[in-house]
Short mmCIF file of C-alpha atoms in Angstrom, two decimals:
data_model
loop_
_atom_site.label_atom_id
_atom_site.label_comp_id
_atom_site.label_asym_id
_atom_site.label_seq_id
_atom_site.Cartn_x
_atom_site.Cartn_y
_atom_site.Cartn_z
CA MET J 1 209.32 224.66 156.37
CA ASP J 2 211.96 223.01 158.56
CA LEU J 3 211.35 219.26 158.79
CA PHE J 4 214.05 219.04 161.46
CA SER J 5 212.48 221.52 163.88
CA ALA J 6 211.33 220.36 167.30
CA ARG J 7 207.65 220.64 166.31
CA ALA J 8 208.19 218.72 163.09
CA ALA J 9 210.07 215.99 164.96
CA ALA J 10 207.24 215.77 167.51
CA ALA J 11 204.72 215.41 164.67
CA ARG J 12 206.82 212.66 163.08
CA ASP J 13 206.96 210.80 166.41
CA ARG J 14 203.17 211.02 166.84
CA LEU J 15 202.66 209.67 163.33
CA ARG J 16 205.12 206.84 163.96
CA ARG J 17 203.15 205.83 167.07
CA ARG J 18 199.94 205.81 165.05
CA PHE J 19 201.12 204.26 161.76
CA GLY J 20 204.29 202.38 162.70
CA SER J 21 207.31 202.14 160.43
CA ALA J 22 205.24 203.09 157.36
CA ALA J 23 205.29 206.66 158.69
CA ASP J 24 209.09 206.79 158.32
CA THR J 25 208.93 205.90 154.64
CA TRP J 26 206.20 208.47 154.10
CA TRP J 27 208.13 211.13 156.03
CA ALA J 28 211.22 210.58 153.88
CA GLU J 29 209.13 211.59 150.86
CA MET J 30 207.82 214.72 152.58
CA PRO J 31 210.17 217.32 150.97
CA GLY J 32 209.04 216.38 147.46
CA LEU J 33 205.39 216.15 148.50
CA LEU J 34 205.51 219.62 150.06
CA ARG J 35 207.15 221.08 146.94
CA ASP J 36 204.43 219.55 144.74
CA LEU J 37 201.59 220.84 146.93
CA ALA J 38 203.14 224.30 147.25
CA ALA J 39 203.36 224.56 143.46
CA ARG J 40 199.86 223.13 142.82
CA TRP J 41 198.05 225.30 145.37
CA GLU J 42 200.41 228.32 145.30
CA LEU J 43 201.28 228.00 148.97
CA ASP J 44 203.70 229.86 151.17
CA LEU J 45 204.42 227.19 153.77
CA GLY J 46 204.90 228.03 157.42
CA GLU J 47 205.64 226.05 160.55
CA PRO J 48 203.84 223.01 161.96
CA VAL J 49 200.95 223.36 164.37
CA GLY J 50 201.82 221.42 167.52
CA SER J 51 198.99 218.89 167.29
CA GLY J 52 197.65 216.04 165.21
CA ASN J 53 198.07 212.29 165.70
CA THR J 54 197.23 211.25 162.15
CA SER J 55 198.47 214.22 160.08
CA LEU J 56 201.27 216.71 159.72
CA VAL J 57 199.53 220.07 160.15
CA LEU J 58 201.17 223.21 158.77
CA ARG J 59 200.28 226.87 158.73
CA CYS J 60 200.45 228.40 155.27
CA ARG J 61 199.14 231.17 153.06
CA THR J 62 197.45 230.98 149.68
CA ALA J 63 195.96 233.71 147.54
CA GLY J 64 196.74 236.21 150.30
CA ARG J 65 194.80 234.40 153.03
CA ALA J 66 195.87 232.23 155.92
CA ALA J 67 195.19 228.51 155.57
CA ILE J 68 196.00 225.16 157.14
CA LEU J 69 197.63 222.28 155.24
CA LYS J 70 197.04 218.77 156.60
CA ILE J 71 198.87 215.77 155.16
CA THR J 72 198.36 212.19 156.33
CA PRO J 73 199.94 208.86 155.36
CA ASP J 74 196.41 207.38 155.21
CA ALA J 75 194.59 209.04 152.33
CA ALA J 76 191.27 207.53 153.44
CA ILE J 77 191.40 209.68 156.60
CA ALA J 78 191.71 212.86 154.53
CA THR J 79 188.98 211.75 152.12
CA ALA J 80 186.53 211.06 154.95
CA GLU J 81 187.36 214.32 156.72
CA ALA J 82 186.87 216.38 153.56
CA ALA J 83 183.55 214.65 152.81
CA ALA J 84 182.22 215.33 156.32
CA LEU J 85 183.39 218.94 156.36
CA ARG J 86 181.55 219.53 153.10
CA VAL J 87 178.36 217.99 154.51
CA TRP J 88 178.62 220.26 157.56
CA ALA J 89 179.74 223.37 155.63
CA PRO J 90 176.28 225.01 155.66
CA THR J 91 176.34 225.07 159.48
CA GLY J 92 179.49 227.23 159.62
CA ARG J 93 180.64 225.02 162.50
CA VAL J 94 183.66 223.49 160.73
CA PRO J 95 186.58 224.85 158.70
CA ALA J 96 185.96 225.35 154.99
CA VAL J 97 187.69 222.97 152.58
CA TYR J 98 189.69 224.91 149.99
CA ALA J 99 191.28 221.94 148.18
CA GLU J 100 191.91 218.20 148.47
CA ALA J 101 194.44 215.90 146.83
CA GLY J 102 195.19 212.36 147.93
CA GLY J 103 196.14 212.54 151.59
CA ALA J 104 196.37 216.35 151.66
CA LEU J 105 193.73 218.90 152.66
CA LEU J 106 193.90 222.67 152.40
CA LEU J 107 191.56 224.17 155.00
CA GLU J 108 190.37 227.50 156.33
CA ALA J 109 192.59 228.88 159.10
CA LEU J 110 190.46 229.83 162.09
CA PRO J 111 191.14 232.96 164.17
CA SER J 112 192.37 230.98 167.18
CA GLU J 113 194.39 227.77 167.46
CA THR J 114 193.74 227.56 171.21
CA THR J 115 191.27 224.73 171.72
CA LEU J 116 188.78 224.49 174.57
CA ALA J 117 191.13 221.97 176.21
CA ASP J 118 193.70 224.75 176.66
CA ARG J 119 191.28 227.32 178.11
CA PRO J 120 191.02 227.75 181.87
CA ALA J 121 187.22 227.50 182.04
CA PRO J 122 184.97 224.99 180.29
CA ALA J 123 182.57 226.16 177.61
CA PRO J 124 178.94 226.53 178.72
CA LEU J 125 177.13 223.25 178.20
CA HIS J 126 174.45 224.90 176.09
CA ASP J 127 177.14 226.14 173.67
CA VAL J 128 178.49 222.60 173.35
CA ALA J 129 174.95 221.32 172.80
CA ASP J 130 174.43 223.92 170.06
CA LEU J 131 177.53 222.60 168.28
CA ILE J 132 176.43 218.98 168.57
CA ARG J 133 172.93 219.78 167.34
CA ALA J 134 174.35 221.70 164.37
CA LEU J 135 176.56 218.79 163.31
CA HIS J 136 173.77 216.28 163.84
CA GLY J 137 171.16 218.34 161.98
CA SER J 138 168.21 216.46 160.54
CA SER J 139 169.65 216.33 157.01
CA SER J 140 173.25 215.44 157.89
CA ALA J 141 172.78 211.67 157.68
CA ASP J 142 170.84 212.03 154.39
CA ARG J 143 173.58 214.16 152.86
CA ALA J 144 176.21 211.70 154.12
CA ALA J 145 174.45 208.55 152.91
CA ASP J 146 176.24 208.43 149.56
CA ARG J 147 179.66 209.57 150.84
CA GLY J 148 180.93 206.11 151.82
CA PHE J 149 180.76 206.39 155.61
CA GLY J 150 180.67 202.98 157.24
CA PRO J 151 178.17 201.53 159.72
CA PRO J 152 178.27 202.60 163.39
CA THR J 153 180.12 199.47 164.52
CA ASP J 154 183.11 200.23 162.24
CA ARG J 155 184.32 203.23 164.24
CA THR J 156 183.70 201.43 167.55
CA ASP J 157 185.68 198.38 166.45
CA LEU J 158 188.55 200.50 165.12
CA LEU J 159 188.92 202.44 168.37
CA PHE J 160 188.75 199.53 170.76
CA THR J 161 191.05 197.36 168.65
CA LEU J 162 193.61 200.17 168.62
CA TRP J 163 193.32 200.69 172.39
CA GLN J 164 193.53 196.98 173.18
CA ASP J 165 196.63 196.63 170.99
CA ARG J 166 198.28 199.47 172.89
CA ALA J 167 197.37 197.86 176.24
CA ALA J 168 198.68 194.43 175.23
CA GLY J 169 201.13 194.28 178.15
CA ASP J 170 198.41 194.88 180.77
CA PRO J 171 195.93 191.96 180.95
CA ASP J 172 193.62 193.80 183.37
CA GLN J 173 193.38 196.80 181.05
CA VAL J 174 192.81 194.58 178.03
CA ALA J 175 189.97 192.83 179.87
CA ALA J 176 188.43 196.15 180.93
CA LEU J 177 188.60 197.43 177.37
CA ALA J 178 187.01 194.21 176.10
CA ARG J 179 184.03 194.75 178.42
CA GLY J 180 183.74 198.35 177.24
CA HIS J 181 184.00 197.23 173.62
CA ALA J 182 181.17 194.73 174.09
CA LEU J 183 178.88 197.42 175.52
CA ALA J 184 179.87 199.99 172.89
CA ARG J 185 179.25 197.48 170.10
CA GLU J 186 175.82 196.67 171.52
CA LEU J 187 174.95 200.37 171.59
CA ALA J 188 176.37 201.02 168.11
CA ALA J 189 174.51 198.08 166.60
CA ALA J 190 171.06 199.39 167.57
CA PRO J 191 171.02 203.21 167.49
CA PRO J 192 167.65 204.95 167.85
CA ARG J 193 168.63 207.06 164.84
CA LEU J 194 171.72 207.72 162.76
CA VAL J 195 173.54 211.03 162.33
CA LEU J 196 176.80 211.97 160.72
CA ALA J 197 178.81 212.09 163.94
CA HIS J 198 182.12 213.86 164.44
CA GLY J 199 183.59 210.71 165.99
CA ASP J 200 186.26 212.43 168.09
CA LEU J 201 184.44 215.38 169.63
CA HIS J 202 186.37 216.39 172.74
CA PRO J 203 187.58 219.80 173.99
CA GLY J 204 190.90 219.39 172.17
CA ASN J 205 189.03 219.30 168.86
CA VAL J 206 186.83 222.35 169.42
CA LEU J 207 187.88 225.97 168.86
CA PRO J 208 186.23 229.15 170.12
CA PRO J 209 184.27 231.10 167.52
CA GLY J 210 185.74 233.91 165.52
CA ASN J 211 182.46 235.73 166.14
CA ALA J 212 179.38 235.15 168.25
CA ALA J 213 177.21 234.29 165.26
CA ARG J 214 179.39 231.34 164.24
CA GLY J 215 179.58 229.63 167.62
CA LEU J 216 182.02 226.89 168.59
CA VAL J 217 183.87 225.24 165.69
CA ALA J 218 184.77 221.54 165.45
CA ILE J 219 188.04 220.40 163.87
CA ASP J 220 189.75 217.07 163.10
CA PRO J 221 186.68 214.84 162.75
CA ARG J 222 186.78 211.07 162.44
CA PRO J 223 183.35 211.04 160.84
CA CYS J 224 180.98 208.11 160.96
CA LEU J 225 177.29 207.35 160.84
CA ALA J 226 176.48 206.81 164.49
CA ASP J 227 174.22 207.08 167.51
CA PRO J 228 174.12 210.83 168.30
CA ALA J 229 174.75 210.14 172.00
CA SER J 230 178.22 208.79 171.18
CA ASP J 231 179.46 212.30 170.29
CA ALA J 232 178.68 213.64 173.79
CA ILE J 233 180.79 211.33 176.00
CA ASP J 234 183.73 213.64 176.68
CA TRP J 235 181.49 216.55 177.66
CA VAL J 236 179.70 214.53 180.35
CA VAL J 237 182.94 213.60 182.15
CA LEU J 238 184.79 216.92 181.99
CA GLY J 239 184.26 218.11 185.55
CA ASP J 240 183.74 216.79 189.06
CA PRO J 241 182.79 213.07 188.97
CA ALA J 242 180.05 213.81 191.47
CA ARG J 243 178.37 215.86 188.72
CA TRP J 244 178.78 213.42 185.84
CA ARG J 245 175.33 211.89 186.07
CA ALA J 246 173.64 215.29 186.41
CA THR J 247 175.63 216.60 183.44
CA ALA J 248 174.55 213.58 181.41
CA GLU J 249 170.91 214.34 182.21
CA GLU J 250 171.29 218.02 181.27
CA LEU J 251 173.19 217.38 178.06
CA ALA J 252 170.91 214.52 176.99
CA ASP J 253 167.96 216.87 177.28
CA LEU J 254 169.74 219.61 175.31
CA ILE J 255 170.66 217.36 172.38
CA ASP J 256 167.52 215.20 172.49
CA VAL J 257 169.07 211.82 173.27
CA ASP J 258 168.14 209.21 175.86
CA VAL J 259 170.10 209.80 179.06
CA GLU J 260 170.48 206.08 179.75
CA ARG J 261 172.08 205.56 176.34
CA LEU J 262 174.40 208.52 176.88
CA TRP J 263 175.37 207.19 180.31
CA ALA J 264 175.92 203.72 178.82
CA TRP J 265 178.30 205.21 176.23
CA CYS J 266 180.23 206.87 179.07
CA ARG J 267 180.45 203.52 180.88
CA ALA J 268 181.66 201.82 177.67
CA PHE J 269 184.49 204.33 177.24
CA ALA J 270 185.36 204.63 180.93
CA ALA J 271 188.15 202.03 180.93
CA ARG J 272 189.95 203.93 178.17
CA LEU J 273 189.36 207.26 179.89
CA ALA J 274 190.75 205.85 183.15
CA ALA J 275 193.92 204.74 181.38
CA THR J 276 194.61 208.27 180.08
CA GLU J 277 193.66 210.13 183.27
CA ASP J 278 196.44 211.64 185.45
CA ASP J 279 194.27 212.60 188.42
CA PRO J 280 193.91 209.62 190.83
CA GLY J 281 190.43 210.62 191.97
CA ARG J 282 189.08 210.88 188.45
CA ARG J 283 190.85 207.68 187.45
CA HIS J 284 189.08 205.79 190.25
CA ALA J 285 185.77 207.40 189.29
CA PHE J 286 186.13 206.15 185.72
CA ARG J 287 186.88 202.65 186.98
CA ASP J 288 183.82 202.80 189.23
CA ILE J 289 181.44 203.46 186.31
CA ALA J 290 183.20 201.25 183.75
CA ALA J 291 181.29 198.45 182.08
#
């Protein structure tokens, strides 16, 4: 594996933005870490996958089958991901975990690396709802209870603190994010029920199925115990802003959540979504609904 390739350099830059200078120290140790993992898990290492903000993601082979190796500077991220994937394993809606060591995960390689974000047409809403319902199944929170997942407010606080730090040079954006954070924290503090939520369920983290029986597959979770409506935000606001409210009503019905709570979650996240939106019309629409 070439750590000086363009894809590897892009991965290093993404990790530096996420973890700061600590990522450079960690990256310098990468050759030895990769040698150790290759020997331990009998891996033939390939090239990086061009994605991942918290991990270096590599294609590889082990025992004659394709696999994915993920390595992160923050071992807690890998531990939480592996724990959630094992909880969800019976659904078939996540990659299988082959092995785990420190900040490294060896995962099932799925037939396609093209996420829904890179497909020309959106997935049918009922297919997305099927995925959400599978992950939020009635026993998921029970199975997750002893796995060390924090309370719902933890994930909310982490996200908004990160976003506000990044917006530090823009007082208006910081203020908008603070209003969104207050609403999100209010929602997270009093959920109608708790599920093991994916925590980052957007089209870029969902892959098409290898077969019709498996359905859509979720990757790269940031798992947390949470209000189930919080996993549906990105799917409400995918299309025409004029349809957002109607989509919220349809999706809320499909996944059995209160539409007003789902819409409130969208309003809480709208300031952040506006800041990352390139289309002026959609950017204004996010600002219009923001908390």
